[in-house]
Amino acid sequence: KMVDPTLAEMGKNLNEAMKMLEDNQRKVEEENEKKYARKDIPGPLQGSGQDMVSILQLVQNLMHGEEEEETSQAYRLQNVGEQGHMALLGHSLAAYISVLDRERLRKLTTRILSDTTLWLCRLFRYENGSAYYHEDDREGLLKICRLVIHTRYEDYTIEGFNVLYTKQPVIYISSAARTGLGQALCNQLGLPLSCMCRVPCNTMFGSQHQMDVALLDRVIKDDVESGKLPLLLVANAGTPGAGHTDKLGRLKELCEQYNMWLHVEGVNLATLALGYVSSSVLAATKCDSMTLTLGSWLGLPAVPAVTLYRHEDPSLSLAAGLTSSQPVEKLRALPLWLSLQYLGHDGIVERIKHASQLSQRLLENLKNLDFIKTSVEDELSSPVVVFKFFQEYSKRDQTLHAAQASTIQHPIISNERHIYDTLNQWLGEQLAQLVPASGVDVVELEDEGTCVRFSPLMTSAVLGTEIQDVDQLVDCLKMKIPVLTSTLQLREEFEQEVRRTVGLLYIEDLSWPGLGVVRYNYHSDGKNDDKQEKELEKINTELLKKLNELESDLTFSLGPEFGGQKNCVYIGMVTEDLDVSELVETIAATGREIEENSRLLENMTEVVRKGIQEAQLQLQKANEERLLEEGLLRQIPVVGSVLNWFSPFQASSKGRTFNLTAGSLESTESTYLSKAQGTGTTPPPTPTSSLTKQRLPGQKIFKRSLRSSDAFSETSSVSHCDDLEKMDQKSPILSPGQGSPETEKTEEQKELAQASKTDTEDIQSDKSPHDCKKAEDQESQR
C-alpha cells in the first residue's frame, strides 16, 4: 500500500496517460472530419483552462495525426513496454522530488546517484569508477577533455587559454570515429582545429578499421619534439560503421608511456555485461573513461547516457563539470535508477545476449550464401554484422583484375566500385523496406564502400526484433541475390546492344541501380538547340509512356528525382531470362514510330494549308466553267427560273476530296460510283520489332523461353498451325465485296440470281462481236 498519496496518484495518472497516448484508434467522428479541421488551427490560450483528458487527447492527435498509417512509428510506440513506462515515470518523479526540503532532497539524490553508479560499475566490470549522466552522448567526452586540461595544466584555472598557447594540447581520434566528433570537441573547448589529430587505420596489416598503433606512436613522438602536449586519445570498442574494436591493450600501454588519457566508446562495450567477453573488448575495463548508451541497448526511452571515469581529485571533477553541488542535477540518474531495478541484472544481461544471438544467427546464414561478403572482426562476439553483395572473379578474371588494380586509380576499377556501391545501396533499401523489424541500414565505409549493416544492440530493443525476423531477412536476401547477379551480368550486354543500334544513345549513369539508361536520338534537320531539346524531351516522354504500357516485368522511369539525366529512359532491375536484344530493338522501333508520327504532325499544317489553297483555286475554276456551260441568261433571277422550267439544264456534279495521307486533292467520282469513300494511297506501315516472336500462353514480353519449355513450345506451335489449316478448309475465302459466311442467301435471292445469269447469257448470245466488245469496255469503265 502506497504511503504517499501523491506518488500513488502520479503512478495512476501516468498509466492512464500512457494508455491514452498509445491508443492509435481514431474515433468515428474524427475519421469523418476534414483534413484541416478548425480545431487544428492555433488559437488563443483559453482563459478557463482545460482538463487533463482534453490536453492528452490533443497530444495524441499531434503525435499520430497523418502518420497513423506509418507502421514504423506505431511499432516504436507499441514496443515501449513497461520498462519504458518506468523511465518515463522517473522524469515525473524527478519534478516531484525537486520540491522537497533541501536536506531530504540531498539524502535522496545521493542515494539514487550512488546506487546507480555502483550497479553500472559492477555490471560493466569497471571497478572504482565514478559516473556522469548526460543527455547528449558527446557531452561526457567533452567534460573528460576539460578534466584532462585541468589536470595537465595546473594554472589553467587562473591563466585560462594563455597556458594553452605556450604548449598546444593535442587530442587524437581515429579516422573511423563518428563524423564531426573532433570538430564538435574543438568548438566546445575553444581550441583550434590544429589541436585535433586524426589517426589513420591499418591498410596493410590487420583490420582496415582499427587504429594504426605504430603510426600513432610516430605521430606522438613528432608532436612531443615540436613542443606540443599529447592530451587525450579517443579509441573505439565498436566503430560506428563496422563495429570493429581497436587494439585497446596496446593503446593503453602507449597512453601510459606518454601520460595520456584513454577514453573508449562504442557499441561493443555492451558485451562487458555478458559472461563471455572477448579479450579485445575486455581491455576497455582498464581505460580511464568510457561512455555507455544504455537507452538504445536496453530500449529505454529518455534515459541519459553514462560516462564512467576514474579520477582521484574531486575538486578538478567539480571544476570540469563532471560533478555538481546542486541536488537537482543529480536527479538525472532517477529514470535509469528505476529502469535498472525494474529489469534487474538478469533482464539486462538477457537483452544484450538476445541482441548478440541475433547477430550470430544472421552471420551463420550469410556464410552459406554466395555473392555475399561479410566484414566482421570477431565472429564469436561481435554484435554488429556488416555485409555486401560482391561477385567473385574466376581465376582468369582475378589475374586481369590484379593487373588492373596495380594501376593507380584505374577507371575500370573505380567504375566497378561505383556500380557495386549502387547495387548495395539498393539492396539495403529493399531489405529495410521488406523487413522493417530487422532495423538494417546502409553504411558507407572508407575501404569497402557501401555496405548493409545489422546492429541489433542499437535497434532490436526498440523494434522488438526476433529470430523469425532474422530468418525473414535472410529469405528476402536470397530472393534479391539472383536479381543483382542478373542485372550485373546483363548491364554490359545491354550497353553493347544499345551502342550498335541506330537511333539509340547509351547514357552511363553509375549511380542508377538497374540495367542501364538509354536515350532515343532525335534526327534534327537544322533546328536550333532549344527546339531540338524540346522535341527530344517530347519523344522520350512518349517513349517512356509506350514502354510502361507493355505487359512486362520491367520498370521504366525518368530516373532519380535529383541528379538524374534528362530526357532518358531508366530501366530497373532485371532477371536472368531477359531478352536484351528484343528489349533494345523494341525501344528503337517504338522510338522510330513516335518520331515518324511527330514528323507527320509537323507537316500536317503545311499540307492542309496548301490543300486549302488548291481547293479554292479549283472551286473558282469550277464556277467559271459552270457559268460558261449554263450561259448568261440562266444567271438572271427571273429569266433563269423560267428558262430552267422550260429547258432544264443537266449539270455534271464534280466534287473534290482532300487525302491527308497523300496530301492532295482527288475527284469524288469514284466515291459516287462505288457509294463508299476509298482510302487512297496505303499509309506507311508501322515500324515493329523484327524480333517479335510467338509466345507461350502467359509468357510476358522481353522474356526468353527456358530450355525446359522448348519441346512444349514446338509442340504447341505445330498443333496451332494444324488448327489453322483445318479452319481454312472449313471456311471459304471471302472477297472484299462479300459478306460473312454466316449470312446465307435466301431461296428467292438464289432464283433471281440464276434468272439474271440466264438473261445475261441470252442477251450476250444475240449480240454481235462488236456489241460484246463495246459492252466489255463500258463494264471496265464502270
Short mmCIF file of N, CA and C in Angstrom, two decimals, residues 347-489:
data_model
loop_
_atom_site.label_atom_id
_atom_site.label_comp_id
_atom_site.label_asym_id
_atom_site.label_seq_id
_atom_site.Cartn_x
_atom_site.Cartn_y
_atom_site.Cartn_z
N GLY A 347 17.58 -9.42 -16.40
CA GLY A 347 16.88 -8.83 -17.53
C GLY A 347 17.80 -8.01 -18.42
N ILE A 348 18.74 -7.30 -17.81
CA ILE A 348 19.69 -6.51 -18.60
C ILE A 348 20.59 -7.42 -19.41
N VAL A 349 21.12 -8.45 -18.77
CA VAL A 349 22.01 -9.39 -19.47
C VAL A 349 21.25 -10.12 -20.58
N GLU A 350 20.00 -10.46 -20.32
CA GLU A 350 19.21 -11.19 -21.31
C GLU A 350 18.97 -10.35 -22.56
N ARG A 351 18.74 -9.07 -22.41
CA ARG A 351 18.51 -8.20 -23.58
C ARG A 351 19.78 -8.08 -24.42
N ILE A 352 20.91 -7.90 -23.77
CA ILE A 352 22.17 -7.79 -24.51
C ILE A 352 22.52 -9.13 -25.15
N LYS A 353 22.26 -10.21 -24.45
CA LYS A 353 22.54 -11.54 -25.00
C LYS A 353 21.65 -11.84 -26.20
N HIS A 354 20.40 -11.43 -26.12
CA HIS A 354 19.47 -11.65 -27.24
C HIS A 354 19.94 -10.93 -28.49
N ALA A 355 20.43 -9.68 -28.34
CA ALA A 355 20.93 -8.94 -29.50
C ALA A 355 22.16 -9.63 -30.10
N SER A 356 23.04 -10.16 -29.26
CA SER A 356 24.22 -10.87 -29.77
C SER A 356 23.82 -12.15 -30.50
N GLN A 357 22.80 -12.84 -29.99
CA GLN A 357 22.34 -14.06 -30.66
C GLN A 357 21.72 -13.75 -32.02
N LEU A 358 21.06 -12.62 -32.13
CA LEU A 358 20.52 -12.23 -33.44
C LEU A 358 21.64 -12.01 -34.45
N SER A 359 22.71 -11.37 -34.02
CA SER A 359 23.84 -11.15 -34.92
C SER A 359 24.48 -12.46 -35.33
N GLN A 360 24.65 -13.38 -34.38
CA GLN A 360 25.26 -14.67 -34.71
C GLN A 360 24.37 -15.48 -35.65
N ARG A 361 23.06 -15.38 -35.46
CA ARG A 361 22.13 -16.11 -36.33
C ARG A 361 22.23 -15.60 -37.77
N LEU A 362 22.29 -14.29 -37.94
CA LEU A 362 22.43 -13.73 -39.28
C LEU A 362 23.78 -14.08 -39.88
N LEU A 363 24.83 -14.03 -39.08
CA LEU A 363 26.18 -14.31 -39.60
C LEU A 363 26.31 -15.75 -40.06
N GLU A 364 25.71 -16.67 -39.34
CA GLU A 364 25.76 -18.08 -39.74
C GLU A 364 25.04 -18.32 -41.06
N ASN A 365 23.93 -17.63 -41.27
CA ASN A 365 23.21 -17.78 -42.53
C ASN A 365 23.93 -17.11 -43.69
N LEU A 366 24.61 -16.01 -43.43
CA LEU A 366 25.32 -15.31 -44.50
C LEU A 366 26.51 -16.11 -45.01
N LYS A 367 27.09 -16.95 -44.17
CA LYS A 367 28.24 -17.76 -44.60
C LYS A 367 27.84 -18.75 -45.68
N ASN A 368 26.58 -19.15 -45.73
CA ASN A 368 26.13 -20.14 -46.71
C ASN A 368 25.59 -19.52 -47.99
N LEU A 369 25.65 -18.21 -48.10
CA LEU A 369 25.13 -17.52 -49.28
C LEU A 369 26.27 -17.13 -50.21
N ASP A 370 26.05 -17.39 -51.49
CA ASP A 370 27.03 -16.96 -52.50
C ASP A 370 26.84 -15.47 -52.78
N PHE A 371 27.92 -14.86 -53.23
CA PHE A 371 27.95 -13.44 -53.64
C PHE A 371 27.72 -12.49 -52.46
N ILE A 372 27.85 -12.97 -51.22
CA ILE A 372 27.72 -12.12 -50.05
C ILE A 372 29.05 -12.13 -49.30
N LYS A 373 29.59 -10.96 -49.09
CA LYS A 373 30.86 -10.80 -48.39
C LYS A 373 30.62 -10.08 -47.07
N THR A 374 31.09 -10.70 -45.98
CA THR A 374 30.92 -10.12 -44.65
C THR A 374 32.19 -9.40 -44.21
N SER A 375 32.01 -8.41 -43.34
CA SER A 375 33.13 -7.64 -42.79
C SER A 375 32.97 -7.61 -41.28
N VAL A 376 33.36 -8.71 -40.63
CA VAL A 376 33.21 -8.86 -39.19
C VAL A 376 34.59 -9.13 -38.60
N GLU A 377 34.94 -8.37 -37.57
CA GLU A 377 36.26 -8.52 -36.97
C GLU A 377 36.34 -9.77 -36.11
N ASP A 378 35.45 -9.90 -35.13
CA ASP A 378 35.44 -11.04 -34.21
C ASP A 378 34.10 -11.74 -34.37
N GLU A 379 34.09 -12.85 -35.09
CA GLU A 379 32.84 -13.52 -35.40
C GLU A 379 32.18 -14.14 -34.18
N LEU A 380 32.94 -14.36 -33.10
CA LEU A 380 32.39 -15.03 -31.93
C LEU A 380 31.60 -14.09 -31.02
N SER A 381 31.91 -12.84 -31.04
CA SER A 381 31.27 -11.94 -30.08
C SER A 381 30.84 -10.60 -30.67
N SER A 382 31.07 -10.34 -31.92
CA SER A 382 30.73 -9.03 -32.48
C SER A 382 29.22 -8.89 -32.60
N PRO A 383 28.62 -7.86 -32.00
CA PRO A 383 27.17 -7.67 -32.13
C PRO A 383 26.76 -6.92 -33.39
N VAL A 384 27.73 -6.57 -34.24
CA VAL A 384 27.44 -5.84 -35.47
C VAL A 384 27.84 -6.71 -36.66
N VAL A 385 26.93 -6.86 -37.62
CA VAL A 385 27.19 -7.64 -38.83
C VAL A 385 27.09 -6.68 -40.02
N VAL A 386 28.17 -6.61 -40.78
CA VAL A 386 28.23 -5.77 -41.97
C VAL A 386 28.48 -6.68 -43.17
N PHE A 387 27.64 -6.58 -44.18
CA PHE A 387 27.79 -7.43 -45.36
C PHE A 387 27.48 -6.62 -46.61
N LYS A 388 27.90 -7.16 -47.74
CA LYS A 388 27.68 -6.50 -49.02
C LYS A 388 27.59 -7.55 -50.12
N PHE A 389 26.94 -7.16 -51.20
CA PHE A 389 26.89 -8.03 -52.38
C PHE A 389 28.17 -7.82 -53.18
N PHE A 390 28.82 -8.94 -53.50
CA PHE A 390 30.07 -8.87 -54.25
C PHE A 390 30.23 -10.17 -55.04
N GLN A 391 30.47 -10.05 -56.34
CA GLN A 391 30.61 -11.21 -57.21
C GLN A 391 32.08 -11.54 -57.37
N GLU A 392 32.44 -12.76 -56.96
CA GLU A 392 33.83 -13.19 -57.05
C GLU A 392 34.22 -13.40 -58.51
N TYR A 393 35.52 -13.28 -58.77
CA TYR A 393 36.06 -13.46 -60.12
C TYR A 393 36.57 -14.88 -60.28
N SER A 394 36.61 -15.31 -61.54
CA SER A 394 37.26 -16.58 -61.85
C SER A 394 38.78 -16.40 -61.80
N LYS A 395 39.53 -17.48 -61.96
CA LYS A 395 41.00 -17.38 -61.88
C LYS A 395 41.55 -16.46 -62.96
N ARG A 396 41.01 -16.58 -64.16
CA ARG A 396 41.49 -15.72 -65.25
C ARG A 396 41.11 -14.27 -64.98
N ASP A 397 39.89 -14.05 -64.47
CA ASP A 397 39.47 -12.69 -64.18
C ASP A 397 40.24 -12.11 -63.00
N GLN A 398 40.62 -12.98 -62.04
CA GLN A 398 41.38 -12.49 -60.91
C GLN A 398 42.75 -11.98 -61.34
N THR A 399 43.38 -12.69 -62.31
CA THR A 399 44.68 -12.22 -62.81
C THR A 399 44.55 -10.87 -63.50
N LEU A 400 43.50 -10.75 -64.34
CA LEU A 400 43.27 -9.49 -65.02
C LEU A 400 42.92 -8.39 -64.03
N HIS A 401 42.12 -8.74 -63.03
CA HIS A 401 41.72 -7.74 -62.05
C HIS A 401 42.91 -7.27 -61.22
N ALA A 402 43.84 -8.20 -60.90
CA ALA A 402 45.03 -7.82 -60.15
C ALA A 402 45.92 -6.88 -60.97
N ALA A 403 46.00 -7.16 -62.28
CA ALA A 403 46.80 -6.28 -63.14
C ALA A 403 46.18 -4.89 -63.23
N GLN A 404 44.85 -4.85 -63.29
CA GLN A 404 44.18 -3.55 -63.34
C GLN A 404 44.31 -2.81 -62.01
N ALA A 405 44.28 -3.56 -60.90
CA ALA A 405 44.36 -2.93 -59.59
C ALA A 405 45.73 -2.33 -59.34
N SER A 406 46.77 -2.86 -60.02
CA SER A 406 48.10 -2.30 -59.84
C SER A 406 48.22 -0.90 -60.42
N THR A 407 47.34 -0.57 -61.36
CA THR A 407 47.34 0.78 -61.93
C THR A 407 46.64 1.74 -60.97
N ILE A 408 47.26 2.86 -60.73
CA ILE A 408 46.74 3.81 -59.77
C ILE A 408 45.48 4.45 -60.34
N GLN A 409 44.37 4.33 -59.58
CA GLN A 409 43.10 4.95 -59.93
C GLN A 409 42.68 4.57 -61.36
N HIS A 410 42.70 3.28 -61.62
CA HIS A 410 42.26 2.80 -62.93
C HIS A 410 40.77 3.08 -63.10
N PRO A 411 40.34 3.61 -64.25
CA PRO A 411 38.92 3.95 -64.39
C PRO A 411 38.00 2.75 -64.30
N ILE A 412 38.47 1.56 -64.77
CA ILE A 412 37.63 0.37 -64.71
C ILE A 412 37.36 -0.01 -63.26
N ILE A 413 38.40 0.07 -62.43
CA ILE A 413 38.24 -0.28 -61.03
C ILE A 413 37.30 0.69 -60.33
N SER A 414 37.47 1.98 -60.60
CA SER A 414 36.60 2.98 -59.97
C SER A 414 35.15 2.81 -60.41
N ASN A 415 34.92 2.52 -61.69
CA ASN A 415 33.56 2.31 -62.17
C ASN A 415 32.95 1.07 -61.52
N GLU A 416 33.75 0.02 -61.40
CA GLU A 416 33.26 -1.21 -60.78
C GLU A 416 32.89 -0.97 -59.32
N ARG A 417 33.71 -0.23 -58.63
CA ARG A 417 33.42 0.11 -57.23
C ARG A 417 32.13 0.92 -57.12
N HIS A 418 31.96 1.84 -58.03
CA HIS A 418 30.76 2.68 -58.01
C HIS A 418 29.51 1.85 -58.30
N ILE A 419 29.60 0.90 -59.22
CA ILE A 419 28.46 0.05 -59.55
C ILE A 419 28.06 -0.80 -58.36
N TYR A 420 29.05 -1.41 -57.69
CA TYR A 420 28.75 -2.22 -56.52
C TYR A 420 28.16 -1.38 -55.39
N ASP A 421 28.65 -0.16 -55.23
CA ASP A 421 28.07 0.72 -54.22
C ASP A 421 26.60 1.00 -54.51
N THR A 422 26.29 1.20 -55.78
CA THR A 422 24.91 1.48 -56.16
C THR A 422 24.01 0.27 -55.91
N LEU A 423 24.49 -0.91 -56.27
CA LEU A 423 23.69 -2.13 -56.07
C LEU A 423 23.48 -2.41 -54.59
N ASN A 424 24.51 -2.21 -53.78
CA ASN A 424 24.36 -2.45 -52.34
C ASN A 424 23.47 -1.40 -51.68
N GLN A 425 23.48 -0.20 -52.20
CA GLN A 425 22.55 0.83 -51.70
C GLN A 425 21.11 0.39 -51.96
N TRP A 426 20.86 -0.13 -53.16
CA TRP A 426 19.53 -0.62 -53.50
C TRP A 426 19.17 -1.83 -52.64
N LEU A 427 20.12 -2.73 -52.41
CA LEU A 427 19.86 -3.91 -51.60
C LEU A 427 19.50 -3.53 -50.17
N GLY A 428 20.24 -2.60 -49.58
CA GLY A 428 19.93 -2.19 -48.21
C GLY A 428 18.57 -1.54 -48.10
N GLU A 429 18.21 -0.71 -49.06
CA GLU A 429 16.90 -0.06 -49.02
C GLU A 429 15.77 -1.08 -49.19
N GLN A 430 15.98 -2.07 -50.05
CA GLN A 430 14.96 -3.10 -50.24
C GLN A 430 14.77 -3.94 -48.98
N LEU A 431 15.86 -4.35 -48.33
CA LEU A 431 15.76 -5.16 -47.13
C LEU A 431 15.11 -4.38 -45.99
N ALA A 432 15.46 -3.10 -45.85
CA ALA A 432 14.85 -2.28 -44.80
C ALA A 432 13.36 -2.09 -45.03
N GLN A 433 12.95 -2.06 -46.29
CA GLN A 433 11.54 -1.88 -46.60
C GLN A 433 10.76 -3.18 -46.44
N LEU A 434 11.36 -4.30 -46.81
CA LEU A 434 10.67 -5.58 -46.73
C LEU A 434 10.61 -6.10 -45.30
N VAL A 435 11.67 -5.90 -44.53
CA VAL A 435 11.71 -6.39 -43.14
C VAL A 435 12.03 -5.20 -42.24
N PRO A 436 11.06 -4.34 -41.95
CA PRO A 436 11.35 -3.16 -41.13
C PRO A 436 11.74 -3.50 -39.70
N ALA A 437 11.29 -4.66 -39.19
CA ALA A 437 11.62 -5.02 -37.80
C ALA A 437 13.08 -5.39 -37.63
N SER A 438 13.79 -5.63 -38.72
CA SER A 438 15.21 -6.00 -38.61
C SER A 438 16.09 -4.80 -38.26
N GLY A 439 15.70 -3.62 -38.69
CA GLY A 439 16.47 -2.42 -38.38
C GLY A 439 17.75 -2.28 -39.18
N VAL A 440 17.87 -2.94 -40.34
CA VAL A 440 19.08 -2.82 -41.14
C VAL A 440 19.14 -1.44 -41.78
N ASP A 441 20.34 -0.97 -42.01
CA ASP A 441 20.54 0.31 -42.66
C ASP A 441 21.76 0.23 -43.56
N VAL A 442 21.99 1.29 -44.31
CA VAL A 442 23.10 1.36 -45.26
C VAL A 442 24.19 2.23 -44.65
N VAL A 443 25.44 1.76 -44.75
CA VAL A 443 26.57 2.47 -44.18
C VAL A 443 27.65 2.59 -45.23
N GLU A 444 28.36 3.71 -45.21
CA GLU A 444 29.46 3.96 -46.13
C GLU A 444 30.79 3.76 -45.40
N LEU A 445 31.56 2.77 -45.84
CA LEU A 445 32.88 2.51 -45.26
C LEU A 445 33.95 3.00 -46.22
N GLU A 446 35.03 3.48 -45.65
CA GLU A 446 36.06 4.13 -46.46
C GLU A 446 36.71 3.17 -47.43
N ASP A 447 37.02 1.95 -46.98
CA ASP A 447 37.75 1.00 -47.82
C ASP A 447 36.84 0.03 -48.56
N GLU A 448 35.70 -0.30 -47.98
CA GLU A 448 34.83 -1.32 -48.57
C GLU A 448 33.64 -0.75 -49.31
N GLY A 449 33.44 0.53 -49.22
CA GLY A 449 32.34 1.14 -49.96
C GLY A 449 31.01 1.01 -49.22
N THR A 450 29.94 0.94 -49.99
CA THR A 450 28.59 0.86 -49.43
C THR A 450 28.30 -0.55 -48.95
N CYS A 451 27.82 -0.69 -47.72
CA CYS A 451 27.50 -1.99 -47.13
C CYS A 451 26.16 -1.89 -46.41
N VAL A 452 25.64 -3.06 -46.08
CA VAL A 452 24.41 -3.17 -45.30
C VAL A 452 24.80 -3.56 -43.88
N ARG A 453 24.28 -2.84 -42.90
CA ARG A 453 24.66 -3.07 -41.51
C ARG A 453 23.46 -3.55 -40.70
N PHE A 454 23.72 -4.56 -39.87
CA PHE A 454 22.73 -5.09 -38.93
C PHE A 454 23.31 -4.96 -37.54
N SER A 455 22.77 -4.02 -36.75
CA SER A 455 23.26 -3.75 -35.40
C SER A 455 22.10 -3.87 -34.42
N PRO A 456 21.76 -5.08 -33.99
CA PRO A 456 20.57 -5.27 -33.14
C PRO A 456 20.69 -4.62 -31.77
N LEU A 457 21.92 -4.39 -31.27
CA LEU A 457 22.04 -3.72 -29.98
C LEU A 457 21.48 -2.31 -30.02
N MET A 458 21.51 -1.69 -31.18
CA MET A 458 21.02 -0.32 -31.32
C MET A 458 19.55 -0.25 -31.71
N THR A 459 18.98 -1.37 -32.20
CA THR A 459 17.62 -1.30 -32.75
C THR A 459 16.66 -2.36 -32.21
N SER A 460 17.17 -3.55 -31.82
CA SER A 460 16.28 -4.66 -31.51
C SER A 460 15.39 -4.40 -30.31
N ALA A 461 15.90 -3.71 -29.29
CA ALA A 461 15.09 -3.45 -28.11
C ALA A 461 13.91 -2.53 -28.42
N VAL A 462 14.11 -1.60 -29.34
CA VAL A 462 13.04 -0.67 -29.70
C VAL A 462 12.09 -1.29 -30.71
N LEU A 463 12.65 -1.98 -31.71
CA LEU A 463 11.83 -2.57 -32.78
C LEU A 463 11.27 -3.93 -32.42
N GLY A 464 11.76 -4.53 -31.35
CA GLY A 464 11.28 -5.87 -30.98
C GLY A 464 11.72 -6.94 -31.94
N THR A 465 12.95 -6.90 -32.39
CA THR A 465 13.45 -7.86 -33.37
C THR A 465 13.56 -9.25 -32.74
N GLU A 466 13.08 -10.27 -33.47
CA GLU A 466 13.13 -11.65 -33.02
C GLU A 466 13.88 -12.51 -34.03
N ILE A 467 14.04 -13.79 -33.68
CA ILE A 467 14.76 -14.72 -34.56
C ILE A 467 14.06 -14.86 -35.90
N GLN A 468 12.73 -14.90 -35.89
CA GLN A 468 12.00 -15.05 -37.16
C GLN A 468 12.20 -13.85 -38.08
N ASP A 469 12.44 -12.68 -37.50
CA ASP A 469 12.74 -11.51 -38.34
C ASP A 469 14.08 -11.66 -39.05
N VAL A 470 15.05 -12.24 -38.35
CA VAL A 470 16.35 -12.50 -38.99
C VAL A 470 16.19 -13.53 -40.11
N ASP A 471 15.40 -14.59 -39.86
CA ASP A 471 15.17 -15.60 -40.90
C ASP A 471 14.45 -14.99 -42.10
N GLN A 472 13.50 -14.12 -41.84
CA GLN A 472 12.82 -13.43 -42.95
C GLN A 472 13.78 -12.54 -43.72
N LEU A 473 14.70 -11.91 -43.01
CA LEU A 473 15.70 -11.08 -43.67
C LEU A 473 16.58 -11.91 -44.59
N VAL A 474 16.96 -13.11 -44.15
CA VAL A 474 17.78 -14.00 -44.98
C VAL A 474 16.99 -14.46 -46.21
N ASP A 475 15.70 -14.77 -46.03
CA ASP A 475 14.89 -15.20 -47.17
C ASP A 475 14.77 -14.08 -48.21
N CYS A 476 14.56 -12.87 -47.76
CA CYS A 476 14.49 -11.75 -48.70
C CYS A 476 15.83 -11.53 -49.40
N LEU A 477 16.90 -11.74 -48.67
CA LEU A 477 18.23 -11.59 -49.28
C LEU A 477 18.45 -12.66 -50.35
N LYS A 478 17.97 -13.88 -50.12
CA LYS A 478 18.10 -14.93 -51.12
C LYS A 478 17.32 -14.61 -52.39
N MET A 479 16.20 -13.92 -52.24
CA MET A 479 15.41 -13.54 -53.42
C MET A 479 16.06 -12.41 -54.20
N LYS A 480 16.78 -11.54 -53.53
CA LYS A 480 17.37 -10.39 -54.20
C LYS A 480 18.71 -10.71 -54.85
N ILE A 481 19.42 -11.73 -54.39
CA ILE A 481 20.73 -12.04 -54.95
C ILE A 481 20.64 -12.41 -56.43
N PRO A 482 19.71 -13.29 -56.89
CA PRO A 482 19.63 -13.57 -58.33
C PRO A 482 19.34 -12.33 -59.17
N VAL A 483 18.54 -11.42 -58.64
CA VAL A 483 18.24 -10.19 -59.38
C VAL A 483 19.50 -9.34 -59.52
N LEU A 484 20.30 -9.27 -58.45
CA LEU A 484 21.53 -8.49 -58.50
C LEU A 484 22.54 -9.08 -59.48
N THR A 485 22.72 -10.41 -59.42
CA THR A 485 23.68 -11.06 -60.33
C THR A 485 23.24 -10.93 -61.79
N SER A 486 21.94 -11.10 -62.05
CA SER A 486 21.45 -10.99 -63.43
C SER A 486 21.62 -9.57 -63.95
N THR A 487 21.29 -8.60 -63.14
CA THR A 487 21.43 -7.21 -63.57
C THR A 487 22.89 -6.86 -63.84
N LEU A 488 23.78 -7.33 -62.96
CA LEU A 488 25.20 -7.04 -63.14
C LEU A 488 25.75 -7.69 -64.40
N GLN A 489 25.30 -8.90 -64.72
CA GLN A 489 25.79 -9.60 -65.90
C GLN A 489 25.24 -9.02 -67.19
#
